[in-house]
Amino acid sequence: LPNPFSPQPLFPPEQRMVLLACGPFTPSDGVAFEPLSDLLEVVARDRPDVCILFGPFLDAKHEQVESCQLLSSFSDVFQLCLRTIIEGTSSAGCQLVLVPSLRDVSHDFVYPQPPFALPDLPKEDRAVPAPEFPFSPQKIDSQ
């Protein structure tokens, strides 16, 4: 007789690879997104099933953002960042999940945050609100 306390799985177990990364995705001395490019190289090499990226994608606390030294608008730089992410993850065949941060310069500064409004986001990818989880993924306070 089968053991009643160890249920058999309905489906064979599959191994899933999930890549998690948290911004900012720029170095402190510029907004050229080199760390993001490095991350997308890892995505292309390792080909995770799911890539969950937490903002900030364009950090409101970045020195060049605070002093308005960008050559393009916040929205244009943010859209370039997101296009780069979408292209880099879709070519690797992974599902993308984008989670905003309160420090995203071109997103609503409210809590909880709504998901990004991204009409160009492929159907298999998702933009989720923050927090989508019962705790803030950017900061966990222990009591």
mmCIF file of C-alpha atoms in Angstrom, residues 11-139:
data_model
loop_
_atom_site.group_PDB
_atom_site.id
_atom_site.type_symbol
_atom_site.label_atom_id
_atom_site.label_comp_id
_atom_site.label_asym_id
_atom_site.label_seq_id
_atom_site.Cartn_x
_atom_site.Cartn_y
_atom_site.Cartn_z
ATOM 1 C CA PHE A 11 3.399 16.137 -12.297
ATOM 2 C CA PRO A 12 7.066 15.250 -12.503
ATOM 3 C CA PRO A 13 9.220 17.838 -10.741
ATOM 4 C CA GLU A 14 10.908 20.276 -13.069
ATOM 5 C CA GLN A 15 13.909 22.326 -12.304
ATOM 6 C CA ARG A 16 13.331 26.059 -12.708
ATOM 7 C CA MET A 17 15.941 28.770 -12.721
ATOM 8 C CA VAL A 18 14.896 32.164 -11.389
ATOM 9 C CA LEU A 19 17.203 35.164 -11.581
ATOM 10 C CA LEU A 20 16.527 38.034 -9.154
ATOM 11 C CA ALA A 21 18.222 41.424 -9.306
ATOM 12 C CA CYS A 22 17.618 44.741 -7.601
ATOM 13 C CA GLY A 23 18.523 48.167 -8.976
ATOM 14 C CA PRO A 24 19.877 50.671 -9.327
ATOM 15 C CA PHE A 25 21.302 49.398 -12.602
ATOM 16 C CA THR A 26 23.661 52.331 -13.179
ATOM 17 C CA PRO A 27 27.077 53.142 -11.734
ATOM 18 C CA SER A 28 27.245 56.046 -9.289
ATOM 19 C CA ASP A 29 29.268 58.185 -11.731
ATOM 20 C CA GLY A 30 26.953 57.972 -14.770
ATOM 21 C CA VAL A 31 23.736 56.640 -16.238
ATOM 22 C CA ALA A 32 25.201 54.439 -18.976
ATOM 23 C CA PHE A 33 23.608 51.264 -17.517
ATOM 24 C CA GLU A 34 26.830 49.197 -17.609
ATOM 25 C CA PRO A 35 25.668 47.046 -14.652
ATOM 26 C CA LEU A 36 22.440 46.374 -16.557
ATOM 27 C CA SER A 37 24.423 45.288 -19.623
ATOM 28 C CA ASP A 38 26.477 42.950 -17.421
ATOM 29 C CA LEU A 39 23.271 41.520 -15.955
ATOM 30 C CA LEU A 40 21.785 40.933 -19.413
ATOM 31 C CA GLU A 41 24.967 39.065 -20.398
ATOM 32 C CA VAL A 42 24.346 36.743 -17.433
ATOM 33 C CA VAL A 43 20.719 36.318 -18.558
ATOM 34 C CA ALA A 44 21.866 35.450 -22.095
ATOM 35 C CA ARG A 45 24.484 33.005 -20.801
ATOM 36 C CA ASP A 46 22.450 31.255 -18.076
ATOM 37 C CA ARG A 47 19.018 31.488 -19.772
ATOM 38 C CA PRO A 48 16.828 31.561 -16.623
ATOM 39 C CA ASP A 49 13.167 30.603 -16.874
ATOM 40 C CA VAL A 50 12.131 33.755 -15.007
ATOM 41 C CA CYS A 51 13.952 37.055 -14.494
ATOM 42 C CA ILE A 52 12.542 39.223 -11.675
ATOM 43 C CA LEU A 53 13.937 42.750 -11.635
ATOM 44 C CA PHE A 54 13.265 45.174 -8.794
ATOM 45 C CA GLY A 55 13.764 48.916 -9.283
ATOM 46 C CA PRO A 56 14.947 51.528 -9.096
ATOM 47 C CA PHE A 57 15.553 51.421 -12.828
ATOM 48 C CA LEU A 58 16.409 55.140 -12.990
ATOM 49 C CA ASP A 59 17.203 56.102 -9.398
ATOM 50 C CA ALA A 60 15.789 59.405 -8.113
ATOM 51 C CA LYS A 61 18.747 59.562 -5.691
ATOM 52 C CA HIS A 62 21.356 59.329 -8.480
ATOM 53 C CA GLU A 63 23.604 62.405 -8.497
ATOM 54 C CA GLN A 64 22.965 63.204 -12.181
ATOM 55 C CA VAL A 65 19.214 62.782 -11.747
ATOM 56 C CA GLU A 66 19.068 64.978 -8.633
ATOM 57 C CA SER A 67 21.069 67.734 -10.358
ATOM 58 C CA CYS A 68 19.146 67.366 -13.675
ATOM 59 C CA GLN A 69 22.328 66.678 -15.669
ATOM 60 C CA LEU A 70 20.810 64.071 -17.989
ATOM 61 C CA LEU A 71 20.926 64.770 -21.722
ATOM 62 C CA SER A 72 17.415 63.332 -22.200
ATOM 63 C CA SER A 73 14.209 63.493 -20.203
ATOM 64 C CA PHE A 74 13.681 61.107 -17.288
ATOM 65 C CA SER A 75 10.985 59.364 -19.296
ATOM 66 C CA ASP A 76 13.250 58.883 -22.343
ATOM 67 C CA VAL A 77 16.098 57.436 -20.249
ATOM 68 C CA PHE A 78 13.662 55.172 -18.400
ATOM 69 C CA GLN A 79 12.107 53.941 -21.671
ATOM 70 C CA LEU A 80 15.576 53.212 -23.084
ATOM 71 C CA CYS A 81 16.381 51.191 -19.963
ATOM 72 C CA LEU A 82 13.153 49.194 -20.224
ATOM 73 C CA ARG A 83 13.594 48.559 -23.961
ATOM 74 C CA THR A 84 17.091 47.246 -23.257
ATOM 75 C CA ILE A 85 15.738 44.946 -20.527
ATOM 76 C CA ILE A 86 12.848 43.642 -22.651
ATOM 77 C CA GLU A 87 15.104 42.937 -25.641
ATOM 78 C CA GLY A 88 17.783 41.313 -23.476
ATOM 79 C CA THR A 89 15.404 38.999 -21.650
ATOM 80 C CA SER A 90 13.188 38.062 -24.603
ATOM 81 C CA SER A 91 16.190 36.985 -26.668
ATOM 82 C CA ALA A 92 17.098 34.618 -23.809
ATOM 83 C CA GLY A 93 13.586 33.155 -23.802
ATOM 84 C CA CYS A 94 12.836 33.964 -20.167
ATOM 85 C CA GLN A 95 9.740 35.463 -18.590
ATOM 86 C CA LEU A 96 10.331 38.965 -17.257
ATOM 87 C CA VAL A 97 8.740 40.382 -14.088
ATOM 88 C CA LEU A 98 9.287 44.088 -13.321
ATOM 89 C CA VAL A 99 8.715 45.462 -9.808
ATOM 90 C CA PRO A 100 8.873 49.248 -9.258
ATOM 91 C CA SER A 101 10.687 51.035 -6.457
ATOM 92 C CA LEU A 102 9.733 54.169 -4.553
ATOM 93 C CA ARG A 103 13.016 55.584 -5.897
ATOM 94 C CA ASP A 104 12.076 55.141 -9.585
ATOM 95 C CA VAL A 105 12.223 58.705 -10.889
ATOM 96 C CA SER A 106 9.516 58.280 -13.517
ATOM 97 C CA HIS A 107 6.980 56.306 -11.502
ATOM 98 C CA ASP A 108 4.293 57.126 -8.945
ATOM 99 C CA PHE A 109 5.665 57.932 -5.501
ATOM 100 C CA VAL A 110 2.854 56.243 -3.578
ATOM 101 C CA TYR A 111 2.695 53.130 -1.454
ATOM 102 C CA PRO A 112 1.640 50.589 -2.504
ATOM 103 C CA GLN A 113 2.899 51.368 -5.981
ATOM 104 C CA PRO A 114 0.904 50.439 -9.046
ATOM 105 C CA PRO A 115 2.642 48.351 -11.695
ATOM 106 C CA PHE A 116 4.436 50.106 -14.524
ATOM 107 C CA ALA A 117 2.144 50.950 -17.445
ATOM 108 C CA LEU A 118 4.106 49.300 -20.257
ATOM 109 C CA PRO A 119 2.118 48.853 -23.464
ATOM 110 C CA ASP A 120 5.180 47.399 -25.253
ATOM 111 C CA LEU A 121 5.682 44.653 -22.663
ATOM 112 C CA PRO A 122 5.247 41.215 -24.292
ATOM 113 C CA LYS A 123 2.213 39.226 -23.110
ATOM 114 C CA GLU A 124 4.302 36.560 -21.368
ATOM 115 C CA ASP A 125 6.020 39.218 -19.232
ATOM 116 C CA ARG A 126 4.506 41.071 -16.259
ATOM 117 C CA ALA A 127 4.746 44.381 -14.489
ATOM 118 C CA VAL A 128 3.561 43.943 -10.906
ATOM 119 C CA PRO A 129 2.761 46.407 -8.116
ATOM 120 C CA ALA A 130 5.067 46.959 -5.172
ATOM 121 C CA PRO A 131 4.671 45.263 -2.865
ATOM 122 C CA GLU A 132 3.323 42.242 -4.670
ATOM 123 C CA PHE A 133 4.564 40.289 -1.649
ATOM 124 C CA PRO A 134 3.533 40.575 2.017
ATOM 125 C CA PHE A 135 6.779 42.475 2.655
ATOM 126 C CA SER A 136 8.797 45.040 0.750
ATOM 127 C CA PRO A 137 11.417 43.134 -1.265
ATOM 128 C CA GLN A 138 13.763 46.136 -1.243
ATOM 129 C CA LYS A 139 13.923 46.333 2.545
#
